[in-house]
PDB file of C-alpha atoms in Angstrom:
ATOM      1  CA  UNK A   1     107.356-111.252-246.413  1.00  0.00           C
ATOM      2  CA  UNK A   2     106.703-114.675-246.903  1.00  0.00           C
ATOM      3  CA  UNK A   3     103.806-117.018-244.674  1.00  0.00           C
ATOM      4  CA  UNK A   4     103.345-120.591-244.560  1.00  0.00           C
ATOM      5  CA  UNK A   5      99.939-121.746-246.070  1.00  0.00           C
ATOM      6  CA  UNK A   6      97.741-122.632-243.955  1.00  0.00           C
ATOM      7  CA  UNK A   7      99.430-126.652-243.327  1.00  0.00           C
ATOM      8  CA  UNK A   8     100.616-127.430-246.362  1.00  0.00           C
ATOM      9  CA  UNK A   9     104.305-126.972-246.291  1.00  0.00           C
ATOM     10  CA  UNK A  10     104.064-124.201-249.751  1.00  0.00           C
ATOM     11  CA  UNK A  11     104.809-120.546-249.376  1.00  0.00           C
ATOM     12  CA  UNK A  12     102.825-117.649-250.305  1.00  0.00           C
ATOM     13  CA  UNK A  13     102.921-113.840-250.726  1.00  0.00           C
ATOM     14  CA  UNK A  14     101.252-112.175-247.900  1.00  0.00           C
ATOM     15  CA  UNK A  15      98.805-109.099-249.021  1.00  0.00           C
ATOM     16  CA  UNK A  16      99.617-105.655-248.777  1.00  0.00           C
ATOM     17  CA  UNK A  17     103.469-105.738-248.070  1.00  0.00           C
ATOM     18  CA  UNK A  18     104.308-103.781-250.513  1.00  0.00           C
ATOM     19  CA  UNK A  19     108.426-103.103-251.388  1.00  0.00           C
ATOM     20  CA  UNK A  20     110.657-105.679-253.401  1.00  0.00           C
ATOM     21  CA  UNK A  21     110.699-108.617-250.773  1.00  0.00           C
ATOM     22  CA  UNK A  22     113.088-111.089-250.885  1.00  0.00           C
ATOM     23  CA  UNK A  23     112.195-114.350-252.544  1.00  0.00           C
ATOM     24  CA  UNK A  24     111.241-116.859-249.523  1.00  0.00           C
ATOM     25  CA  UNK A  25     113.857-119.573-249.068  1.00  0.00           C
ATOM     26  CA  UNK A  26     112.676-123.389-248.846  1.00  0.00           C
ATOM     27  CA  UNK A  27     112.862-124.741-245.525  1.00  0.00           C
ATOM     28  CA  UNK A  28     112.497-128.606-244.899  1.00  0.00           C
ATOM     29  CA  UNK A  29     108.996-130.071-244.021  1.00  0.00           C
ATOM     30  CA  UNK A  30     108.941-130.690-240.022  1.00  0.00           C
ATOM     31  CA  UNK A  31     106.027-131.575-237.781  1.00  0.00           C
ATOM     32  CA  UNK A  32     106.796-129.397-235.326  1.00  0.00           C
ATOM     33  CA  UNK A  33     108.480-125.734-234.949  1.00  0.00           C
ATOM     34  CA  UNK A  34     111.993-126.325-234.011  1.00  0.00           C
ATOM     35  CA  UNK A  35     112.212-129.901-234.789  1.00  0.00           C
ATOM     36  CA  UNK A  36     115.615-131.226-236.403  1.00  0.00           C
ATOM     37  CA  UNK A  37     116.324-131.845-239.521  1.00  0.00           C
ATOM     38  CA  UNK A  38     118.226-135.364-238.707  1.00  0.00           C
ATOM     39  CA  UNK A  39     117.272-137.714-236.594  1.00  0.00           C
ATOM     40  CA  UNK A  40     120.959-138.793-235.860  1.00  0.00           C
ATOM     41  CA  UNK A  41     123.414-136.911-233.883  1.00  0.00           C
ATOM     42  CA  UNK A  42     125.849-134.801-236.387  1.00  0.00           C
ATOM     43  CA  UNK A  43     128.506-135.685-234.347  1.00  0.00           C
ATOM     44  CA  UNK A  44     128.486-139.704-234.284  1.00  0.00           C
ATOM     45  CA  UNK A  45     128.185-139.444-238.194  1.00  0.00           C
ATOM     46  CA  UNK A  46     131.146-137.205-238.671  1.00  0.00           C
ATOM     47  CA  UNK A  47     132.917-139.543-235.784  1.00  0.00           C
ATOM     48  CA  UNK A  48     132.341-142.605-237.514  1.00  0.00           C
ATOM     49  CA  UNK A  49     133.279-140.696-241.564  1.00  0.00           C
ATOM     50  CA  UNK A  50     136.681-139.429-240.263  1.00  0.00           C
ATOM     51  CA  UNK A  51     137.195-143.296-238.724  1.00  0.00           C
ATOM     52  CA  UNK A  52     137.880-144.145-242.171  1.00  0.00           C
ATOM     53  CA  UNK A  53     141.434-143.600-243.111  1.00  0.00           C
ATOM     54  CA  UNK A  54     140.718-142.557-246.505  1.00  0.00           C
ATOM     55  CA  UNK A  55     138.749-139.606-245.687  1.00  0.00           C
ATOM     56  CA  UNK A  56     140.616-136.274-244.651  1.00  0.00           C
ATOM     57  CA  UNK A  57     138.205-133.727-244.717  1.00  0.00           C
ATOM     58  CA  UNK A  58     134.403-134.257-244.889  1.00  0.00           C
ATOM     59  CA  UNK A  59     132.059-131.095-244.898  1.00  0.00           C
ATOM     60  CA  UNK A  60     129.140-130.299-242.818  1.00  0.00           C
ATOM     61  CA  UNK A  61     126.756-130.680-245.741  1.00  0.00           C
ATOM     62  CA  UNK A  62     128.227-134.324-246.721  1.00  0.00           C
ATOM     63  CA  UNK A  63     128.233-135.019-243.147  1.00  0.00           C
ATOM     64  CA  UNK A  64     124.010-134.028-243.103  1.00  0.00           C
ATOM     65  CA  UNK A  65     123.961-136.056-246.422  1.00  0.00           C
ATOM     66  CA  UNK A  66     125.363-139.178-245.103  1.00  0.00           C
ATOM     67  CA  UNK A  67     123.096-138.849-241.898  1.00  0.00           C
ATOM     68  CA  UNK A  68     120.173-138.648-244.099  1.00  0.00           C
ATOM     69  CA  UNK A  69     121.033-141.358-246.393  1.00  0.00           C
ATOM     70  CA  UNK A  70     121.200-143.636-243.326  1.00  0.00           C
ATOM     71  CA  UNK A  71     117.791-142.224-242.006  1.00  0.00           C
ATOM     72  CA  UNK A  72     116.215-143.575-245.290  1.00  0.00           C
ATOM     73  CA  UNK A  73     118.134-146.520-245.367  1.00  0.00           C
ATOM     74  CA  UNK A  74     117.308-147.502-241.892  1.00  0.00           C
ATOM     75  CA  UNK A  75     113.690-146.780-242.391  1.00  0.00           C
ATOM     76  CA  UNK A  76     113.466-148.736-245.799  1.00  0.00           C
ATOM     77  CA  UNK A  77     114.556-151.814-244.482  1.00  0.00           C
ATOM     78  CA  UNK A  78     112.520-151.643-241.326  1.00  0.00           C
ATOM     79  CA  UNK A  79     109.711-151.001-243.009  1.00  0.00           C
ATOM     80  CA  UNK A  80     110.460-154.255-245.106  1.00  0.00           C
ATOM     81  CA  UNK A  81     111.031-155.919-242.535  1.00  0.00           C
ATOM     82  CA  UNK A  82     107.599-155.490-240.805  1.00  0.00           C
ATOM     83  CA  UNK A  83     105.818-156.886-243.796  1.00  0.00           C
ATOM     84  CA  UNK A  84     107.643-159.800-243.594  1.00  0.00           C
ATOM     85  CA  UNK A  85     106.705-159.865-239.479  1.00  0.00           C
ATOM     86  CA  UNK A  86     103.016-159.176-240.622  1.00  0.00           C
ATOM     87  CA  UNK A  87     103.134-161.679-243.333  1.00  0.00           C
ATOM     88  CA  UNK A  88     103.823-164.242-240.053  1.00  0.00           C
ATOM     89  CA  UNK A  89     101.016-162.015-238.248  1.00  0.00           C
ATOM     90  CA  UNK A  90     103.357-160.665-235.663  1.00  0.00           C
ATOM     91  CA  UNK A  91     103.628-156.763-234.796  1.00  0.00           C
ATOM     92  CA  UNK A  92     106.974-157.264-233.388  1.00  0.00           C
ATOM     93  CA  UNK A  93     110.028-157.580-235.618  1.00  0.00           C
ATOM     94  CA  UNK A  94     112.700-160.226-235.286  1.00  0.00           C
ATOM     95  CA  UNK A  95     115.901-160.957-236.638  1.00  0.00           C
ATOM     96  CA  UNK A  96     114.609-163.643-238.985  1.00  0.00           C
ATOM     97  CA  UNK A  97     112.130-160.811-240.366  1.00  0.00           C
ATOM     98  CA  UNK A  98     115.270-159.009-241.311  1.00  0.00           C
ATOM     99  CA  UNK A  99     117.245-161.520-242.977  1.00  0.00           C
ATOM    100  CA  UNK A 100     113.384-162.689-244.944  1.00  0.00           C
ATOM    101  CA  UNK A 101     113.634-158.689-245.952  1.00  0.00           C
ATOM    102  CA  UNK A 102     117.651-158.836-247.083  1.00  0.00           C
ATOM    103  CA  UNK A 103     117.371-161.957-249.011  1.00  0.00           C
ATOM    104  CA  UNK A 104     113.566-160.610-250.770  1.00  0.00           C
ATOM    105  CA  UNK A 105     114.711-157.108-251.603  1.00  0.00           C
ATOM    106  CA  UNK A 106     117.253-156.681-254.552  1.00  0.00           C
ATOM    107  CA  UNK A 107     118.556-153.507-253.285  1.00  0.00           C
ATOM    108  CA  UNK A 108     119.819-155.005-249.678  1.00  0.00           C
ATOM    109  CA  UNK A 109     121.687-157.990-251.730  1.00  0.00           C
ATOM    110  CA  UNK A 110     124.480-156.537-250.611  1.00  0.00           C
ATOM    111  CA  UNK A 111     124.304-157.132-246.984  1.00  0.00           C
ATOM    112  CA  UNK A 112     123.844-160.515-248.185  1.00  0.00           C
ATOM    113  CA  UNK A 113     127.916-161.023-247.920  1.00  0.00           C
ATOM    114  CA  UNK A 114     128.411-159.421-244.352  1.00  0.00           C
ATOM    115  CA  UNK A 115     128.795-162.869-241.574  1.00  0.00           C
ATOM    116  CA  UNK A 116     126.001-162.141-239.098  1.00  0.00           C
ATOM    117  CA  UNK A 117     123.796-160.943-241.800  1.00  0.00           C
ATOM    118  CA  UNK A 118     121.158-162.824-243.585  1.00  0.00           C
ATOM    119  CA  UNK A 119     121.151-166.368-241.935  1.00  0.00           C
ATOM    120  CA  UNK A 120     124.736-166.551-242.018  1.00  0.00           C
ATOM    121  CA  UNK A 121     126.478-167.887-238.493  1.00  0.00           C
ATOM    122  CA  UNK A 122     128.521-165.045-236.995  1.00  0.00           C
ATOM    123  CA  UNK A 123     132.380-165.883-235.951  1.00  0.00           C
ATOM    124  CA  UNK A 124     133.968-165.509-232.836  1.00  0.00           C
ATOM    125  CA  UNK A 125     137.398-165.338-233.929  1.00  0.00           C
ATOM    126  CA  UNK A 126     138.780-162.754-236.296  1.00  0.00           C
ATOM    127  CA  UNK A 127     140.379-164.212-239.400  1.00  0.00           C
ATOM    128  CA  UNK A 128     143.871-162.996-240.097  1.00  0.00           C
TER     129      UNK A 128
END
C-alpha cells in the first residue's frame, strides 16, 4: 500500500506490507482532501464546447482539458495584469491594467483584434 510523504505531494512504500502491491497511481496535487480538480463547473465548459456547431461529440477528458486550459489562461493574464496595476502602485486591477497586459505580452496579441479588447471602443450595433 502506498502513503503520501509526509507534505510533499511524492509517494512512498510503506514498511512491512509485504505481498506484490499494486503500483500507486498519481493523483493531482490539492490543498485540501476532497478538493476539485477544476475550478470551473464541468458543466458550463461542456455547455459552452457543444455551442459550437462544429463540435459533435466532446469527451469528458477534453472537456477537463479545456477547463484547465482556461484556469491557466485566466490566471496568466491576471497575474499580468496586476504587475501592470502595481507598476501604477494600485492593488486593485482595472480594465486599463488589462489592456497595458494584452498589448505588453506577445502571447495575448491575439485578443488584440477582439472590439472591446485592448483600448478598442466596443459597438453597439452588430455589423451584418
Amino acid at each position: 500500500m502506498a502513503a503520501l510523504a509526509a507534505g510533499k505531494g511524492a509517494f512512498r512504500e510503506e514498511e512491512g506490507t509485504g505481498g506484490d502491491a499494486a503500483a500507486p497511481q498519481p493523483h493531482a496535487p490539492t490543498s485540501a482532501p476532497g478538493a476539485r480538480l477544476s475550478r470551473l463547473p464541468l458543466a458550463r465548459v461542456k455547455a459552452l464546447v457543444k455551442a459550437d456547431p462544429d463540435v459533435t461529440l466532446a469527451g469528458q477528458e477534453a472537456i477537463f482539458i479545456l477547463a484547465r486550459a482556461a484556469e491557466l489562461f485566466v490566471e496568466t493574464i491576471a497575474k499580468d495584469a496586476y504587475c501592470c496595476a502595481q507598476q501604477g502602485k494600485r492593488k486593485t486591477l482595472q480594465r486599463r491594467d488589462l489592456d497595458n497586459a494584452i498589448e505588453a505580452v506577445d502571447e495575448f496579441a491575439f485578443l488584440e483584434d477582439y472590439p472591446g479588447l485592448s483600448g478598442q471602443p466596443q459597438s453597439n450595433h452588430m455589423d451584418s
